[in-house]
PDB file of C-alpha atoms in Angstrom:
ATOM      1  CA  MET L 255      30.593  48.939  50.642  1.00 87.00           C
ATOM      2  CA  GLU L 256      31.544  50.651  53.975  1.00 92.00           C
ATOM      3  CA  ALA L 257      29.179  48.279  55.826  1.00 92.00           C
ATOM      4  CA  TRP L 258      31.041  45.215  54.269  1.00 93.00           C
ATOM      5  CA  ALA L 259      34.449  46.784  55.144  1.00 93.00           C
ATOM      6  CA  ASN L 260      33.273  47.428  58.821  1.00 91.00           C
ATOM      7  CA  ALA L 261      31.948  43.784  59.162  1.00 93.00           C
ATOM      8  CA  ALA L 262      35.260  42.398  57.929  1.00 95.00           C
ATOM      9  CA  LYS L 263      37.443  44.362  60.730  1.00 95.00           C
ATOM     10  CA  PRO L 264      38.540  42.244  63.507  1.00 96.00           C
ATOM     11  CA  GLY L 265      37.527  43.789  66.842  1.00 96.00           C
ATOM     12  CA  LYS L 266      37.711  43.344  70.585  1.00 96.00           C
ATOM     13  CA  GLN L 267      35.455  40.084  70.239  1.00 96.00           C
ATOM     14  CA  HIS L 268      38.071  38.729  67.792  1.00 97.00           C
ATOM     15  CA  GLU L 269      40.888  39.513  70.285  1.00 96.00           C
ATOM     16  CA  ARG L 270      38.682  37.699  73.111  1.00 95.00           C
ATOM     17  CA  LEU L 271      38.692  34.617  70.911  1.00 96.00           C
ATOM     18  CA  ASN L 272      42.392  34.769  70.068  1.00 96.00           C
ATOM     19  CA  LYS L 273      43.398  34.958  74.007  1.00 94.00           C
ATOM     20  CA  ALA L 274      42.793  31.121  73.723  1.00 95.00           C
ATOM     21  CA  VAL L 275      45.472  30.559  71.061  1.00 97.00           C
ATOM     22  CA  GLY L 276      47.946  27.897  72.131  1.00 97.00           C
ATOM     23  CA  THR L 277      47.839  24.352  73.465  1.00 98.00           C
ATOM     24  CA  TRP L 278      45.769  23.304  76.345  1.00 98.00           C
ATOM     25  CA  LYS L 279      45.613  20.260  78.496  1.00 98.00           C
ATOM     26  CA  GLY L 280      42.511  19.535  80.134  1.00 97.00           C
ATOM     27  CA  VAL L 281      40.835  17.145  82.654  1.00 96.00           C
ATOM     28  CA  THR L 282      37.250  16.121  81.736  1.00 94.00           C
ATOM     29  CA  THR L 283      34.843  15.111  84.443  1.00 94.00           C
ATOM     30  CA  SER L 284      31.457  13.929  82.744  1.00 91.00           C
ATOM     31  CA  GLN L 285      28.303  11.838  83.320  1.00 88.00           C
ATOM     32  CA  MET L 286      26.005  10.504  80.556  1.00 83.00           C
ATOM     33  CA  PHE L 287      22.764  11.350  82.397  1.00 84.00           C
ATOM     34  CA  PRO L 288      21.592  12.809  85.699  1.00 88.00           C
ATOM     35  CA  GLY L 289      22.664  10.434  88.617  1.00 86.00           C
ATOM     36  CA  ALA L 290      25.134   8.380  86.547  1.00 86.00           C
ATOM     37  CA  PRO L 291      28.565   8.033  87.960  1.00 87.00           C
ATOM     38  CA  GLU L 292      31.098  10.594  87.109  1.00 90.00           C
ATOM     39  CA  SER L 293      34.024   9.758  84.827  1.00 91.00           C
ATOM     40  CA  THR L 294      37.324  11.454  84.311  1.00 92.00           C
ATOM     41  CA  SER L 295      39.607  11.550  81.212  1.00 93.00           C
ATOM     42  CA  GLU L 296      42.251  13.769  79.627  1.00 94.00           C
ATOM     43  CA  MET L 297      41.867  16.011  76.612  1.00 95.00           C
ATOM     44  CA  THR L 298      44.453  18.191  74.739  1.00 97.00           C
ATOM     45  CA  THR L 299      43.101  21.026  72.732  1.00 97.00           C
ATOM     46  CA  VAL L 300      45.259  23.279  70.079  1.00 98.00           C
ATOM     47  CA  VAL L 301      43.702  26.533  69.442  1.00 97.00           C
ATOM     48  CA  THR L 302      44.919  28.310  66.208  1.00 98.00           C
ATOM     49  CA  SER L 303      44.030  31.879  64.741  1.00 98.00           C
ATOM     50  CA  LEU L 304      42.834  31.933  61.341  1.00 97.00           C
ATOM     51  CA  MET L 305      42.397  34.518  58.513  1.00 97.00           C
ATOM     52  CA  GLY L 306      43.988  37.598  60.130  1.00 96.00           C
ATOM     53  CA  GLY L 307      42.450  36.739  63.567  1.00 97.00           C
ATOM     54  CA  ARG L 308      39.019  36.690  62.535  1.00 97.00           C
ATOM     55  CA  TYR L 309      38.404  33.076  63.525  1.00 98.00           C
ATOM     56  CA  THR L 310      40.132  30.644  65.674  1.00 98.00           C
ATOM     57  CA  ARG L 311      40.127  26.845  65.186  1.00 98.00           C
ATOM     58  CA  GLY L 312      40.189  24.307  67.978  1.00 98.00           C
ATOM     59  CA  GLU L 313      41.236  20.625  67.510  1.00 98.00           C
ATOM     60  CA  SER L 314      40.709  18.374  70.534  1.00 97.00           C
ATOM     61  CA  THR L 315      41.977  14.819  71.020  1.00 97.00           C
ATOM     62  CA  GLY L 316      41.821  12.569  74.048  1.00 96.00           C
ATOM     63  CA  THR L 317      39.227   9.980  75.353  1.00 91.00           C
ATOM     64  CA  MET L 318      35.603  10.126  76.213  1.00 86.00           C
ATOM     65  CA  ASP L 319      33.544   7.931  78.263  1.00 79.00           C
ATOM     66  CA  MET L 320      30.533   6.795  76.349  1.00 74.00           C
ATOM     67  CA  GLY L 321      28.667   4.826  79.318  1.00 71.00           C
ATOM     68  CA  PRO L 322      28.139   1.190  78.165  1.00 74.00           C
ATOM     69  CA  MET L 323      30.786   1.507  75.365  1.00 75.00           C
ATOM     70  CA  GLY L 324      33.436   2.528  77.728  1.00 79.00           C
ATOM     71  CA  LYS L 325      36.325   5.119  77.129  1.00 84.00           C
ATOM     72  CA  VAL L 326      36.771   5.724  73.491  1.00 90.00           C
ATOM     73  CA  PRO L 327      39.233   7.605  71.543  1.00 95.00           C
ATOM     74  CA  PHE L 328      38.033  11.250  71.015  1.00 95.00           C
ATOM     75  CA  GLU L 329      38.568  13.811  68.260  1.00 97.00           C
ATOM     76  CA  GLY L 330      36.697  17.223  67.905  1.00 97.00           C
ATOM     77  CA  LEU L 331      36.813  20.185  65.610  1.00 98.00           C
ATOM     78  CA  GLY L 332      35.279  23.746  66.365  1.00 98.00           C
ATOM     79  CA  HIS L 333      35.654  26.879  64.229  1.00 98.00           C
ATOM     80  CA  TYR L 334      34.913  29.944  66.180  1.00 98.00           C
ATOM     81  CA  GLY L 335      34.224  33.760  65.314  1.00 98.00           C
ATOM     82  CA  TYR L 336      32.282  36.885  65.999  1.00 98.00           C
ATOM     83  CA  ASN L 337      29.925  38.023  63.328  1.00 98.00           C
ATOM     84  CA  ASN L 338      30.107  41.797  63.481  1.00 97.00           C
ATOM     85  CA  ALA L 339      26.857  42.167  61.330  1.00 96.00           C
ATOM     86  CA  ALA L 340      24.999  39.825  63.590  1.00 96.00           C
ATOM     87  CA  GLY L 341      26.599  40.952  66.771  1.00 96.00           C
ATOM     88  CA  LYS L 342      26.883  37.453  68.087  1.00 97.00           C
ATOM     89  CA  TYR L 343      29.653  34.764  68.520  1.00 98.00           C
ATOM     90  CA  GLU L 344      29.277  31.925  66.161  1.00 98.00           C
ATOM     91  CA  CYS L 345      30.702  28.457  66.134  1.00 98.00           C
ATOM     92  CA  THR L 346      30.400  25.084  64.239  1.00 98.00           C
ATOM     93  CA  TRP L 347      31.423  21.906  66.279  1.00 97.00           C
ATOM     94  CA  MET L 348      32.015  18.528  65.007  1.00 97.00           C
ATOM     95  CA  ASP L 349      33.446  15.208  66.635  1.00 95.00           C
ATOM     96  CA  ASN L 350      33.759  11.427  66.022  1.00 94.00           C
ATOM     97  CA  THR L 351      30.863  10.623  68.399  1.00 89.00           C
ATOM     98  CA  GLY L 352      28.495  11.237  65.522  1.00 89.00           C
ATOM     99  CA  THR L 353      28.044  12.730  62.208  1.00 93.00           C
ATOM    100  CA  MET L 354      26.437  15.964  62.707  1.00 93.00           C
ATOM    101  CA  ILE L 355      27.779  19.429  62.594  1.00 95.00           C
ATOM    102  CA  MET L 356      26.495  21.614  65.454  1.00 95.00           C
ATOM    103  CA  PHE L 357      26.078  25.210  64.943  1.00 97.00           C
ATOM    104  CA  MET L 358      26.214  27.338  68.213  1.00 98.00           C
ATOM    105  CA  THR L 359      25.817  31.172  68.839  1.00 98.00           C
ATOM    106  CA  GLY L 360      27.418  32.839  71.851  1.00 98.00           C
ATOM    107  CA  GLU L 361      27.165  35.906  74.109  1.00 97.00           C
ATOM    108  CA  GLU L 362      29.718  37.440  75.980  1.00 97.00           C
ATOM    109  CA  SER L 363      29.570  38.545  79.651  1.00 96.00           C
ATOM    110  CA  GLN L 364      30.053  42.144  80.338  1.00 94.00           C
ATOM    111  CA  ASP L 365      33.446  41.664  81.918  1.00 94.00           C
ATOM    112  CA  GLY L 366      34.578  39.709  78.599  1.00 92.00           C
ATOM    113  CA  LYS L 367      35.595  36.496  80.621  1.00 94.00           C
ATOM    114  CA  VAL L 368      32.632  34.292  79.880  1.00 97.00           C
ATOM    115  CA  ILE L 369      30.965  33.189  76.380  1.00 97.00           C
ATOM    116  CA  THR L 370      27.729  31.411  76.790  1.00 98.00           C
ATOM    117  CA  TRP L 371      27.130  29.216  73.729  1.00 98.00           C
ATOM    118  CA  LYS L 372      23.835  27.645  72.742  1.00 98.00           C
ATOM    119  CA  GLY L 373      23.012  25.190  70.070  1.00 96.00           C
ATOM    120  CA  GLU L 374      20.558  22.614  68.909  1.00 95.00           C
ATOM    121  CA  PHE L 375      21.153  19.197  67.353  1.00 93.00           C
ATOM    122  CA  MET L 376      19.288  15.956  66.304  1.00 92.00           C
ATOM    123  CA  ASP L 377      19.681  13.429  69.195  1.00 89.00           C
ATOM    124  CA  PRO L 378      20.042  10.034  67.795  1.00 88.00           C
ATOM    125  CA  SER L 379      18.862   8.265  70.782  1.00 85.00           C
ATOM    126  CA  THR L 380      15.462  10.067  70.612  1.00 89.00           C
ATOM    127  CA  ASN L 381      15.358  11.051  66.956  1.00 93.00           C
ATOM    128  CA  SER L 382      14.181  14.569  68.051  1.00 93.00           C
ATOM    129  CA  MET L 383      15.965  18.085  68.235  1.00 95.00           C
ATOM    130  CA  THR L 384      17.620  18.719  71.585  1.00 94.00           C
ATOM    131  CA  TRP L 385      19.876  21.426  72.872  1.00 96.00           C
ATOM    132  CA  MET L 386      23.170  22.063  74.662  1.00 96.00           C
ATOM    133  CA  ARG L 387      24.643  24.939  76.408  1.00 98.00           C
ATOM    134  CA  GLU L 388      28.267  25.592  77.051  1.00 98.00           C
ATOM    135  CA  VAL L 389      29.843  28.110  79.444  1.00 98.00           C
ATOM    136  CA  GLU L 390      33.515  29.155  78.298  1.00 97.00           C
ATOM    137  CA  THR L 391      35.286  30.637  81.204  1.00 97.00           C
ATOM    138  CA  LEU L 392      38.662  32.338  80.942  1.00 95.00           C
ATOM    139  CA  ILE L 393      39.857  32.187  84.458  1.00 96.00           C
ATOM    140  CA  ASP L 394      43.109  33.959  83.731  1.00 95.00           C
ATOM    141  CA  ASP L 395      45.558  33.776  80.878  1.00 94.00           C
ATOM    142  CA  ASN L 396      46.548  30.155  81.437  1.00 97.00           C
ATOM    143  CA  THR L 397      43.287  28.663  82.783  1.00 97.00           C
ATOM    144  CA  MET L 398      39.908  27.906  81.179  1.00 97.00           C
ATOM    145  CA  LYS L 399      37.184  26.064  82.181  1.00 98.00           C
ATOM    146  CA  LEU L 400      34.345  24.652  79.869  1.00 97.00           C
ATOM    147  CA  GLU L 401      30.993  23.526  81.315  1.00 98.00           C
ATOM    148  CA  PHE L 402      28.313  21.741  79.238  1.00 97.00           C
ATOM    149  CA  TYR L 403      24.696  21.415  80.124  1.00 97.00           C
ATOM    150  CA  SER L 404      21.889  19.527  78.549  1.00 95.00           C
ATOM    151  CA  PRO L 405      18.368  18.652  79.182  1.00 94.00           C
ATOM    152  CA  ASP L 406      17.655  16.556  82.593  1.00 92.00           C
ATOM    153  CA  GLY L 407      14.413  15.040  81.066  1.00 88.00           C
ATOM    154  CA  GLN L 408      12.153  16.903  83.625  1.00 92.00           C
ATOM    155  CA  GLY L 409      12.248  20.349  82.159  1.00 93.00           C
ATOM    156  CA  GLY L 410      15.523  21.492  83.337  1.00 94.00           C
ATOM    157  CA  GLU L 411      19.185  20.975  82.865  1.00 95.00           C
ATOM    158  CA  PHE L 412      22.075  19.098  84.155  1.00 95.00           C
ATOM    159  CA  LYS L 413      25.700  19.680  83.833  1.00 96.00           C
ATOM    160  CA  MET L 414      26.908  16.705  81.830  1.00 94.00           C
ATOM    161  CA  MET L 415      30.575  17.587  81.320  1.00 94.00           C
ATOM    162  CA  THR L 416      33.315  20.056  82.795  1.00 97.00           C
ATOM    163  CA  ILE L 417      36.858  20.423  81.317  1.00 97.00           C
ATOM    164  CA  ASN L 418      39.309  22.199  83.335  1.00 98.00           C
ATOM    165  CA  TYR L 419      42.242  23.402  80.960  1.00 98.00           C
ATOM    166  CA  THR L 420      45.772  24.775  81.757  1.00 98.00           C
ATOM    167  CA  ARG L 421      47.753  26.283  78.882  1.00 98.00           C
ATOM    168  CA  VAL L 422      50.897  24.430  78.150  1.00 96.00           C
ATOM    169  CA  ALA L 423      52.259  26.206  75.177  1.00 89.00           C
ATOM    170  CA  GLY L 424      51.554  29.455  73.206  1.00 87.00           C
ATOM    171  CA  GLY L 425      49.409  32.659  74.232  1.00 76.00           C
ATOM    172  CA  ALA L 426      50.481  34.020  77.633  1.00 57.00           C
ATOM    173  CA  HIS L 427      53.449  31.533  77.969  1.00 42.00           C
ATOM    174  CA  GLY L 428      55.073  33.155  74.736  1.00 40.00           C
ATOM    175  CA  ASP L 429      53.923  32.957  71.104  1.00 42.00           C
ATOM    176  CA  HIS L 430      50.511  34.414  70.618  1.00 41.00           C
ATOM    177  CA  GLY L 431      49.829  32.698  67.430  1.00 43.00           C
ATOM    178  CA  ASP L 432      49.993  33.635  63.860  1.00 42.00           C
ATOM    179  CA  HIS L 433      47.341  36.187  63.028  1.00 38.00           C
ATOM    180  CA  GLY L 434      48.330  36.208  59.216  1.00 38.00           C
ATOM    181  CA  ASP L 435      45.923  34.884  56.399  1.00 36.00           C
ATOM    182  CA  HIS L 436      46.540  31.202  57.213  1.00 33.00           C
ATOM    183  CA  ALA L 437      45.936  28.657  59.798  1.00 33.00           C
ATOM    184  CA  ASP L 438      47.852  28.511  63.036  1.00 35.00           C
ATOM    185  CA  HIS L 439      46.127  27.016  65.968  1.00 33.00           C
ATOM    186  CA  LYS L 440      42.969  27.122  68.033  1.00 37.00           C
ATOM    187  CA  GLY L 441      41.027  24.421  69.937  1.00 43.00           C
ATOM    188  CA  HIS L 442      37.871  24.012  72.105  1.00 48.00           C
TER     189      HIS L 442
END
């Protein structure tokens, strides 16, 4: 039972996740494939703390450039945690650009400012498994950058999207969120 009790205790990794609690406004720069023109759009993400600070939830809304389909409304939802037993960050992500739920695992840099997430999913355009890598950097208390990488089709990767976020409410600007046993806010 002691192992279960230890696995249930929030620690420094959970504190790291909760540093993102608040409302963030972001500017997204993306390209659909290597060499494609870049597109920009705006994103708002609300990050809340869940279950006594053990998890965070991120809800994102904005627009996304879908190439030939043009800019479309975007909604995304992620749940983030650190699995003490496995020693890894874990995330589920879903959005309205598909019907899949992507599972990612992450590792933290030694300085605690960067989490590198990796996940696999079924690519509907090729009907085969592919991957994505996301680099989440907390630049300071009120600035965060997300960089997304995917296969370039030639054995390497390319940066398909960057979101530069500025905190507009919560966190370092004031309220650090509710760390009780009910939802508050978290977004990615």
